[in-house]
């Protein structure tokens, strides 16, 4: 069991650039979730997939954000035209059905 | 308005002391999880409680789920410096069990 893997662990970018993060879930897990966590706060839900279908999106997910899970395995989260307010830790989690969600180590994004 | 209110937000105690962290809501949760998070890492699950009134023990940690499934507490006995971290409660709403709603977290520091 390799756990949930996220890449990169850290990303520094300039305002206005696009960034893409990758998440590899635990292999037998059919659900994959994205959360965002800012300093001093708990994680906030962004979106989740069941297999390749994106079933729910938070209002936090503006039109600059897009997530995909094309083959029902790994997922990508892209942020276009990054803003300083996008600076946060982006966490991915996976589960089998509605069972326990296991989290990755996250991608720390800093927008300068 | 935070759906899950955690208290206290910060707690600094001496090694050997006992402490309790509270997680309260006006909403009913189908399950509630407690996570611990280290700096720069993702949350790690400690326990899941699903039945109103349930009490679970994990070594020196005792978790309780309120009878109405709206609140929970985490009690640590004889705290150790290794217990230092951010403690997060998270609830799953409804039967879909998709998104987790997190509290703001309790930052615990145990001084030797």
PDB file of C-alpha atoms in Angstrom:
ATOM      1  CA  UNK A   1       0.000   0.000   0.000  1.00  0.00           C
ATOM      2  CA  UNK A   2       1.770   3.100  -1.252  1.00  0.00           C
ATOM      3  CA  UNK A   3      -0.836   5.532   0.048  1.00  0.00           C
ATOM      4  CA  UNK A   4      -2.060   8.655  -1.711  1.00  0.00           C
ATOM      5  CA  UNK A   5       0.707  10.344  -3.663  1.00  0.00           C
ATOM      6  CA  UNK A   6       0.756  14.003  -4.678  1.00  0.00           C
ATOM      7  CA  UNK A   7       3.126  15.784  -7.013  1.00  0.00           C
ATOM      8  CA  UNK A   8       4.750  18.238  -6.746  1.00  0.00           C
ATOM      9  CA  UNK A   9       5.064  18.742  -2.991  1.00  0.00           C
ATOM     10  CA  UNK A  10       5.833  22.412  -3.444  1.00  0.00           C
ATOM     11  CA  UNK A  11       5.126  24.828  -6.280  1.00  0.00           C
ATOM     12  CA  UNK A  12       6.155  28.469  -6.499  1.00  0.00           C
ATOM     13  CA  UNK A  13       4.681  30.429  -9.359  1.00  0.00           C
ATOM     14  CA  UNK A  14       4.144  33.977 -10.476  1.00  0.00           C
ATOM     15  CA  UNK A  15       0.718  35.550 -10.514  1.00  0.00           C
ATOM     16  CA  UNK A  16      -1.041  34.905 -13.818  1.00  0.00           C
ATOM     17  CA  UNK A  17       0.703  31.606 -14.560  1.00  0.00           C
ATOM     18  CA  UNK A  18      -1.098  28.281 -14.861  1.00  0.00           C
ATOM     19  CA  UNK A  19      -0.245  25.374 -12.569  1.00  0.00           C
ATOM     20  CA  UNK A  20      -1.227  21.702 -12.568  1.00  0.00           C
ATOM     21  CA  UNK A  21      -1.084  19.267  -9.672  1.00  0.00           C
ATOM     22  CA  UNK A  22      -1.318  15.491  -9.821  1.00  0.00           C
ATOM     23  CA  UNK A  23      -2.809  13.018  -7.367  1.00  0.00           C
ATOM     24  CA  UNK A  24      -2.405   9.239  -7.457  1.00  0.00           C
ATOM     25  CA  UNK A  25      -4.948   7.601  -5.133  1.00  0.00           C
ATOM     26  CA  UNK A  26      -4.706   4.273  -3.350  1.00  0.00           C
ATOM     27  CA  UNK A  27      -5.095   1.802  -6.184  1.00  0.00           C
ATOM     28  CA  UNK A  28      -8.390   0.116  -5.260  1.00  0.00           C
ATOM     29  CA  UNK A  29     -10.116   3.355  -4.234  1.00  0.00           C
ATOM     30  CA  UNK A  30     -12.881   4.527  -6.554  1.00  0.00           C
ATOM     31  CA  UNK A  31     -13.428   7.954  -4.975  1.00  0.00           C
ATOM     32  CA  UNK A  32     -10.973  10.826  -5.158  1.00  0.00           C
ATOM     33  CA  UNK A  33     -11.325  14.188  -3.424  1.00  0.00           C
ATOM     34  CA  UNK A  34      -9.602  17.550  -3.626  1.00  0.00           C
ATOM     35  CA  UNK A  35      -9.457  19.930  -0.651  1.00  0.00           C
ATOM     36  CA  UNK A  36      -7.751  23.255  -0.072  1.00  0.00           C
ATOM     37  CA  UNK A  37      -6.235  24.328   3.241  1.00  0.00           C
ATOM     38  CA  UNK A  38      -5.019  27.794   4.120  1.00  0.00           C
ATOM     39  CA  UNK A  39      -2.821  28.581   7.113  1.00  0.00           C
ATOM     40  CA  UNK A  40      -4.608  28.236  10.413  1.00  0.00           C
ATOM     41  CA  UNK A  41      -7.719  26.672   8.888  1.00  0.00           C
ATOM     42  CA  UNK A  42      -9.067  23.203   8.366  1.00  0.00           C
ATOM     43  CA  UNK A  43      -9.268  21.770   4.848  1.00  0.00           C
ATOM     44  CA  UNK A  44     -12.157  22.930   2.647  1.00  0.00           C
ATOM     45  CA  UNK A  45     -13.790  20.641   0.135  1.00  0.00           C
ATOM     46  CA  UNK A  46     -13.298  21.504  -3.547  1.00  0.00           C
ATOM     47  CA  UNK A  47     -14.554  18.557  -5.594  1.00  0.00           C
ATOM     48  CA  UNK A  48     -14.769  14.785  -5.781  1.00  0.00           C
ATOM     49  CA  UNK A  49     -14.850  12.026  -8.362  1.00  0.00           C
ATOM     50  CA  UNK A  50     -16.355   8.603  -8.336  1.00  0.00           C
ATOM     51  CA  UNK A  51     -14.342   6.692 -10.903  1.00  0.00           C
ATOM     52  CA  UNK A  52     -14.010   9.163 -13.803  1.00  0.00           C
ATOM     53  CA  UNK A  53     -17.207  11.097 -13.063  1.00  0.00           C
ATOM     54  CA  UNK A  54     -16.953  14.421 -11.240  1.00  0.00           C
ATOM     55  CA  UNK A  55     -19.978  14.209  -8.940  1.00  0.00           C
ATOM     56  CA  UNK A  56     -19.745  17.307  -6.808  1.00  0.00           C
ATOM     57  CA  UNK A  57     -18.065  20.713  -6.978  1.00  0.00           C
ATOM     58  CA  UNK A  58     -17.849  23.344  -4.263  1.00  0.00           C
ATOM     59  CA  UNK A  59     -18.650  26.992  -4.891  1.00  0.00           C
ATOM     60  CA  UNK A  60     -14.986  27.551  -3.970  1.00  0.00           C
ATOM     61  CA  UNK A  61     -14.050  25.998  -7.300  1.00  0.00           C
ATOM     62  CA  UNK A  62     -14.107  29.070  -9.530  1.00  0.00           C
ATOM     63  CA  UNK A  63     -13.993  28.817 -13.308  1.00  0.00           C
ATOM     64  CA  UNK A  64     -10.201  29.182 -13.147  1.00  0.00           C
ATOM     65  CA  UNK A  65     -10.050  25.764 -11.493  1.00  0.00           C
ATOM     66  CA  UNK A  66     -10.562  22.511 -13.340  1.00  0.00           C
ATOM     67  CA  UNK A  67     -10.128  18.947 -12.175  1.00  0.00           C
ATOM     68  CA  UNK A  68     -10.051  15.772 -14.220  1.00  0.00           C
ATOM     69  CA  UNK A  69      -9.824  12.070 -13.610  1.00  0.00           C
ATOM     70  CA  UNK A  70      -9.863  10.768 -17.173  1.00  0.00           C
ATOM     71  CA  UNK A  71      -9.351   7.056 -16.562  1.00  0.00           C
ATOM     72  CA  UNK A  72     -10.703   6.816 -13.061  1.00  0.00           C
ATOM     73  CA  UNK A  73      -7.236   6.480 -11.592  1.00  0.00           C
ATOM     74  CA  UNK A  74      -5.002   9.549 -11.121  1.00  0.00           C
ATOM     75  CA  UNK A  75      -6.431  13.056 -11.093  1.00  0.00           C
ATOM     76  CA  UNK A  76      -5.139  16.481 -12.025  1.00  0.00           C
ATOM     77  CA  UNK A  77      -6.133  19.858 -10.641  1.00  0.00           C
ATOM     78  CA  UNK A  78      -5.315  22.847 -12.830  1.00  0.00           C
ATOM     79  CA  UNK A  79      -5.456  26.475 -11.772  1.00  0.00           C
ATOM     80  CA  UNK A  80      -5.385  29.010 -14.576  1.00  0.00           C
ATOM     81  CA  UNK A  81      -4.248  32.631 -14.194  1.00  0.00           C
ATOM     82  CA  UNK A  82      -3.181  32.093 -10.603  1.00  0.00           C
ATOM     83  CA  UNK A  83      -3.838  34.804  -8.033  1.00  0.00           C
ATOM     84  CA  UNK A  84      -2.127  35.420  -4.710  1.00  0.00           C
ATOM     85  CA  UNK A  85      -5.289  34.253  -2.975  1.00  0.00           C
ATOM     86  CA  UNK A  86      -4.767  30.811  -4.484  1.00  0.00           C
ATOM     87  CA  UNK A  87      -1.749  30.278  -2.229  1.00  0.00           C
ATOM     88  CA  UNK A  88      -2.630  27.302  -0.052  1.00  0.00           C
ATOM     89  CA  UNK A  89      -2.026  23.621   0.547  1.00  0.00           C
ATOM     90  CA  UNK A  90      -3.957  21.495  -1.952  1.00  0.00           C
ATOM     91  CA  UNK A  91      -4.813  18.118  -0.488  1.00  0.00           C
ATOM     92  CA  UNK A  92      -5.993  15.014  -2.276  1.00  0.00           C
ATOM     93  CA  UNK A  93      -7.774  12.134  -0.564  1.00  0.00           C
ATOM     94  CA  UNK A  94      -9.169   8.819  -1.742  1.00  0.00           C
ATOM     95  CA  UNK A  95     -11.653   6.293  -0.429  1.00  0.00           C
ATOM     96  CA  UNK A  96     -13.472   3.145  -1.387  1.00  0.00           C
ATOM     97  CA  UNK A  97     -17.077   4.234  -1.550  1.00  0.00           C
ATOM     98  CA  UNK A  98     -18.078   6.438   1.342  1.00  0.00           C
ATOM     99  CA  UNK A  99     -15.585   4.820   3.657  1.00  0.00           C
ATOM    100  CA  UNK A 100     -12.615   6.444   5.318  1.00  0.00           C
ATOM    101  CA  UNK A 101     -10.802   9.114   3.305  1.00  0.00           C
ATOM    102  CA  UNK A 102      -7.023   8.808   3.274  1.00  0.00           C
ATOM    103  CA  UNK A 103      -5.067  11.963   2.572  1.00  0.00           C
ATOM    104  CA  UNK A 104      -1.902  12.616   0.650  1.00  0.00           C
ATOM    105  CA  UNK A 105       0.862  14.898   1.895  1.00  0.00           C
ATOM    106  CA  UNK A 106      -0.445  17.780  -0.191  1.00  0.00           C
ATOM    107  CA  UNK A 107       0.977  20.280  -2.669  1.00  0.00           C
ATOM    108  CA  UNK A 108       1.969  23.611  -1.171  1.00  0.00           C
ATOM    109  CA  UNK A 109       1.314  26.399  -3.710  1.00  0.00           C
ATOM    110  CA  UNK A 110       2.876  29.823  -3.311  1.00  0.00           C
ATOM    111  CA  UNK A 111       1.793  32.517  -5.773  1.00  0.00           C
ATOM    112  CA  UNK A 112       4.152  35.499  -5.856  1.00  0.00           C
TER     113      UNK A 112
ATOM    114  CA  UNK B   1     -20.118  30.650   9.721  1.00  0.00           C
ATOM    115  CA  UNK B   2     -18.138  27.496  10.505  1.00  0.00           C
ATOM    116  CA  UNK B   3     -20.306  24.364  10.381  1.00  0.00           C
ATOM    117  CA  UNK B   4     -18.030  22.623  12.865  1.00  0.00           C
ATOM    118  CA  UNK B   5     -16.708  24.699  15.735  1.00  0.00           C
ATOM    119  CA  UNK B   6     -13.587  23.451  17.461  1.00  0.00           C
ATOM    120  CA  UNK B   7     -12.329  24.676  20.785  1.00  0.00           C
ATOM    121  CA  UNK B   8      -9.890  25.665  21.929  1.00  0.00           C
ATOM    122  CA  UNK B   9      -8.037  26.874  18.823  1.00  0.00           C
ATOM    123  CA  UNK B  10      -4.685  26.818  20.593  1.00  0.00           C
ATOM    124  CA  UNK B  11      -3.567  24.801  23.585  1.00  0.00           C
ATOM    125  CA  UNK B  12      -0.119  24.785  25.184  1.00  0.00           C
ATOM    126  CA  UNK B  13       0.389  22.432  28.108  1.00  0.00           C
ATOM    127  CA  UNK B  14       3.124  20.679  30.034  1.00  0.00           C
ATOM    128  CA  UNK B  15       4.010  17.035  29.563  1.00  0.00           C
ATOM    129  CA  UNK B  16       1.864  14.811  31.756  1.00  0.00           C
ATOM    130  CA  UNK B  17      -1.209  17.055  31.796  1.00  0.00           C
ATOM    131  CA  UNK B  18      -4.631  16.006  30.532  1.00  0.00           C
ATOM    132  CA  UNK B  19      -6.611  17.920  27.936  1.00  0.00           C
ATOM    133  CA  UNK B  20      -9.922  17.863  26.085  1.00  0.00           C
ATOM    134  CA  UNK B  21     -10.704  19.253  22.643  1.00  0.00           C
ATOM    135  CA  UNK B  22     -14.298  19.890  21.625  1.00  0.00           C
ATOM    136  CA  UNK B  23     -16.032  19.789  18.270  1.00  0.00           C
ATOM    137  CA  UNK B  24     -19.567  21.188  18.112  1.00  0.00           C
ATOM    138  CA  UNK B  25     -22.190  21.717  15.448  1.00  0.00           C
ATOM    139  CA  UNK B  26     -25.862  22.385  15.011  1.00  0.00           C
ATOM    140  CA  UNK B  27     -25.940  19.786  12.216  1.00  0.00           C
ATOM    141  CA  UNK B  28     -26.320  16.047  12.554  1.00  0.00           C
ATOM    142  CA  UNK B  29     -23.474  14.022  11.075  1.00  0.00           C
ATOM    143  CA  UNK B  30     -23.652  10.461   9.807  1.00  0.00           C
ATOM    144  CA  UNK B  31     -20.061  10.005  10.999  1.00  0.00           C
ATOM    145  CA  UNK B  32     -17.310  12.088  12.475  1.00  0.00           C
ATOM    146  CA  UNK B  33     -13.577  11.676  12.130  1.00  0.00           C
ATOM    147  CA  UNK B  34     -10.630  12.997  14.100  1.00  0.00           C
ATOM    148  CA  UNK B  35      -7.385  13.647  12.249  1.00  0.00           C
ATOM    149  CA  UNK B  36      -3.945  14.772  13.344  1.00  0.00           C
ATOM    150  CA  UNK B  37      -1.817  16.875  11.017  1.00  0.00           C
ATOM    151  CA  UNK B  38       1.891  17.666  11.203  1.00  0.00           C
ATOM    152  CA  UNK B  39       3.314  20.813   9.529  1.00  0.00           C
ATOM    153  CA  UNK B  40       3.673  20.359   5.774  1.00  0.00           C
ATOM    154  CA  UNK B  41       1.867  17.014   5.779  1.00  0.00           C
ATOM    155  CA  UNK B  42      -1.663  15.812   5.110  1.00  0.00           C
ATOM    156  CA  UNK B  43      -4.112  14.883   7.868  1.00  0.00           C
ATOM    157  CA  UNK B  44      -3.749  11.377   9.288  1.00  0.00           C
ATOM    158  CA  UNK B  45      -6.889   9.636  10.507  1.00  0.00           C
ATOM    159  CA  UNK B  46      -7.033   8.818  14.219  1.00  0.00           C
ATOM    160  CA  UNK B  47     -10.586   7.505  14.601  1.00  0.00           C
ATOM    161  CA  UNK B  48     -14.065   7.406  13.071  1.00  0.00           C
ATOM    162  CA  UNK B  49     -17.195   7.448  15.223  1.00  0.00           C
ATOM    163  CA  UNK B  50     -20.592   6.646  13.736  1.00  0.00           C
ATOM    164  CA  UNK B  51     -23.018   5.817  16.557  1.00  0.00           C
ATOM    165  CA  UNK B  52     -24.498   8.430  18.886  1.00  0.00           C
ATOM    166  CA  UNK B  53     -22.993   8.047  22.358  1.00  0.00           C
ATOM    167  CA  UNK B  54     -20.092   5.995  21.049  1.00  0.00           C
ATOM    168  CA  UNK B  55     -16.806   6.074  22.956  1.00  0.00           C
ATOM    169  CA  UNK B  56     -13.568   4.864  21.400  1.00  0.00           C
ATOM    170  CA  UNK B  57     -10.186   4.579  23.042  1.00  0.00           C
ATOM    171  CA  UNK B  58      -6.832   4.648  21.300  1.00  0.00           C
ATOM    172  CA  UNK B  59      -4.101   4.237  23.936  1.00  0.00           C
ATOM    173  CA  UNK B  60      -4.125   7.582  25.806  1.00  0.00           C
ATOM    174  CA  UNK B  61      -6.745   9.120  23.489  1.00  0.00           C
ATOM    175  CA  UNK B  62     -10.480   8.849  24.185  1.00  0.00           C
ATOM    176  CA  UNK B  63     -13.017   9.932  21.594  1.00  0.00           C
ATOM    177  CA  UNK B  64     -16.692  10.481  22.265  1.00  0.00           C
ATOM    178  CA  UNK B  65     -19.559  11.098  19.851  1.00  0.00           C
ATOM    179  CA  UNK B  66     -22.542  12.956  21.253  1.00  0.00           C
ATOM    180  CA  UNK B  67     -25.879  11.182  21.618  1.00  0.00           C
ATOM    181  CA  UNK B  68     -27.441  13.437  18.972  1.00  0.00           C
ATOM    182  CA  UNK B  69     -24.423  13.041  16.629  1.00  0.00           C
ATOM    183  CA  UNK B  70     -23.865  16.806  16.608  1.00  0.00           C
ATOM    184  CA  UNK B  71     -20.748  17.016  18.732  1.00  0.00           C
ATOM    185  CA  UNK B  72     -17.630  15.142  19.703  1.00  0.00           C
ATOM    186  CA  UNK B  73     -14.710  15.382  22.064  1.00  0.00           C
ATOM    187  CA  UNK B  74     -11.137  14.175  22.159  1.00  0.00           C
ATOM    188  CA  UNK B  75      -9.509  13.642  25.529  1.00  0.00           C
ATOM    189  CA  UNK B  76      -5.782  13.008  25.889  1.00  0.00           C
ATOM    190  CA  UNK B  77      -4.440  11.623  29.146  1.00  0.00           C
ATOM    191  CA  UNK B  78      -0.885  12.316  30.279  1.00  0.00           C
ATOM    192  CA  UNK B  79       0.056  14.259  27.157  1.00  0.00           C
ATOM    193  CA  UNK B  80       3.523  13.758  25.693  1.00  0.00           C
ATOM    194  CA  UNK B  81       5.586  16.026  23.416  1.00  0.00           C
ATOM    195  CA  UNK B  82       4.930  13.564  20.585  1.00  0.00           C
ATOM    196  CA  UNK B  83       1.229  14.481  20.794  1.00  0.00           C
ATOM    197  CA  UNK B  84       2.049  17.962  19.492  1.00  0.00           C
ATOM    198  CA  UNK B  85       0.182  18.716  16.280  1.00  0.00           C
ATOM    199  CA  UNK B  86      -2.968  20.098  14.695  1.00  0.00           C
ATOM    200  CA  UNK B  87      -6.064  18.101  15.660  1.00  0.00           C
ATOM    201  CA  UNK B  88      -8.951  18.312  13.222  1.00  0.00           C
ATOM    202  CA  UNK B  89     -12.480  17.039  13.493  1.00  0.00           C
ATOM    203  CA  UNK B  90     -14.373  16.369  10.282  1.00  0.00           C
ATOM    204  CA  UNK B  91     -17.949  15.354   9.706  1.00  0.00           C
ATOM    205  CA  UNK B  92     -19.726  13.622   6.859  1.00  0.00           C
ATOM    206  CA  UNK B  93     -23.248  14.920   6.207  1.00  0.00           C
ATOM    207  CA  UNK B  94     -26.111  12.800   4.977  1.00  0.00           C
ATOM    208  CA  UNK B  95     -26.040   9.414   3.347  1.00  0.00           C
ATOM    209  CA  UNK B  96     -23.827  10.239   0.385  1.00  0.00           C
ATOM    210  CA  UNK B  97     -20.806  10.549   2.665  1.00  0.00           C
ATOM    211  CA  UNK B  98     -18.972  12.472   0.004  1.00  0.00           C
ATOM    212  CA  UNK B  99     -17.584  15.728   1.249  1.00  0.00           C
ATOM    213  CA  UNK B 100     -16.012  16.089   4.665  1.00  0.00           C
ATOM    214  CA  UNK B 101     -16.597  19.302   6.563  1.00  0.00           C
ATOM    215  CA  UNK B 102     -13.652  20.180   8.785  1.00  0.00           C
ATOM    216  CA  UNK B 103     -13.378  22.277  11.888  1.00  0.00           C
ATOM    217  CA  UNK B 104     -10.691  24.954  12.082  1.00  0.00           C
ATOM    218  CA  UNK B 105      -8.477  22.688  14.137  1.00  0.00           C
ATOM    219  CA  UNK B 106      -6.842  22.789  17.549  1.00  0.00           C
ATOM    220  CA  UNK B 107      -3.116  23.425  17.594  1.00  0.00           C
ATOM    221  CA  UNK B 108      -1.734  21.470  20.513  1.00  0.00           C
ATOM    222  CA  UNK B 109       1.760  22.038  21.895  1.00  0.00           C
ATOM    223  CA  UNK B 110       3.034  19.754  24.646  1.00  0.00           C
ATOM    224  CA  UNK B 111       6.122  21.135  26.332  1.00  0.00           C
ATOM    225  CA  UNK B 112       8.654  18.744  27.886  1.00  0.00           C
TER     226      UNK B 112
END
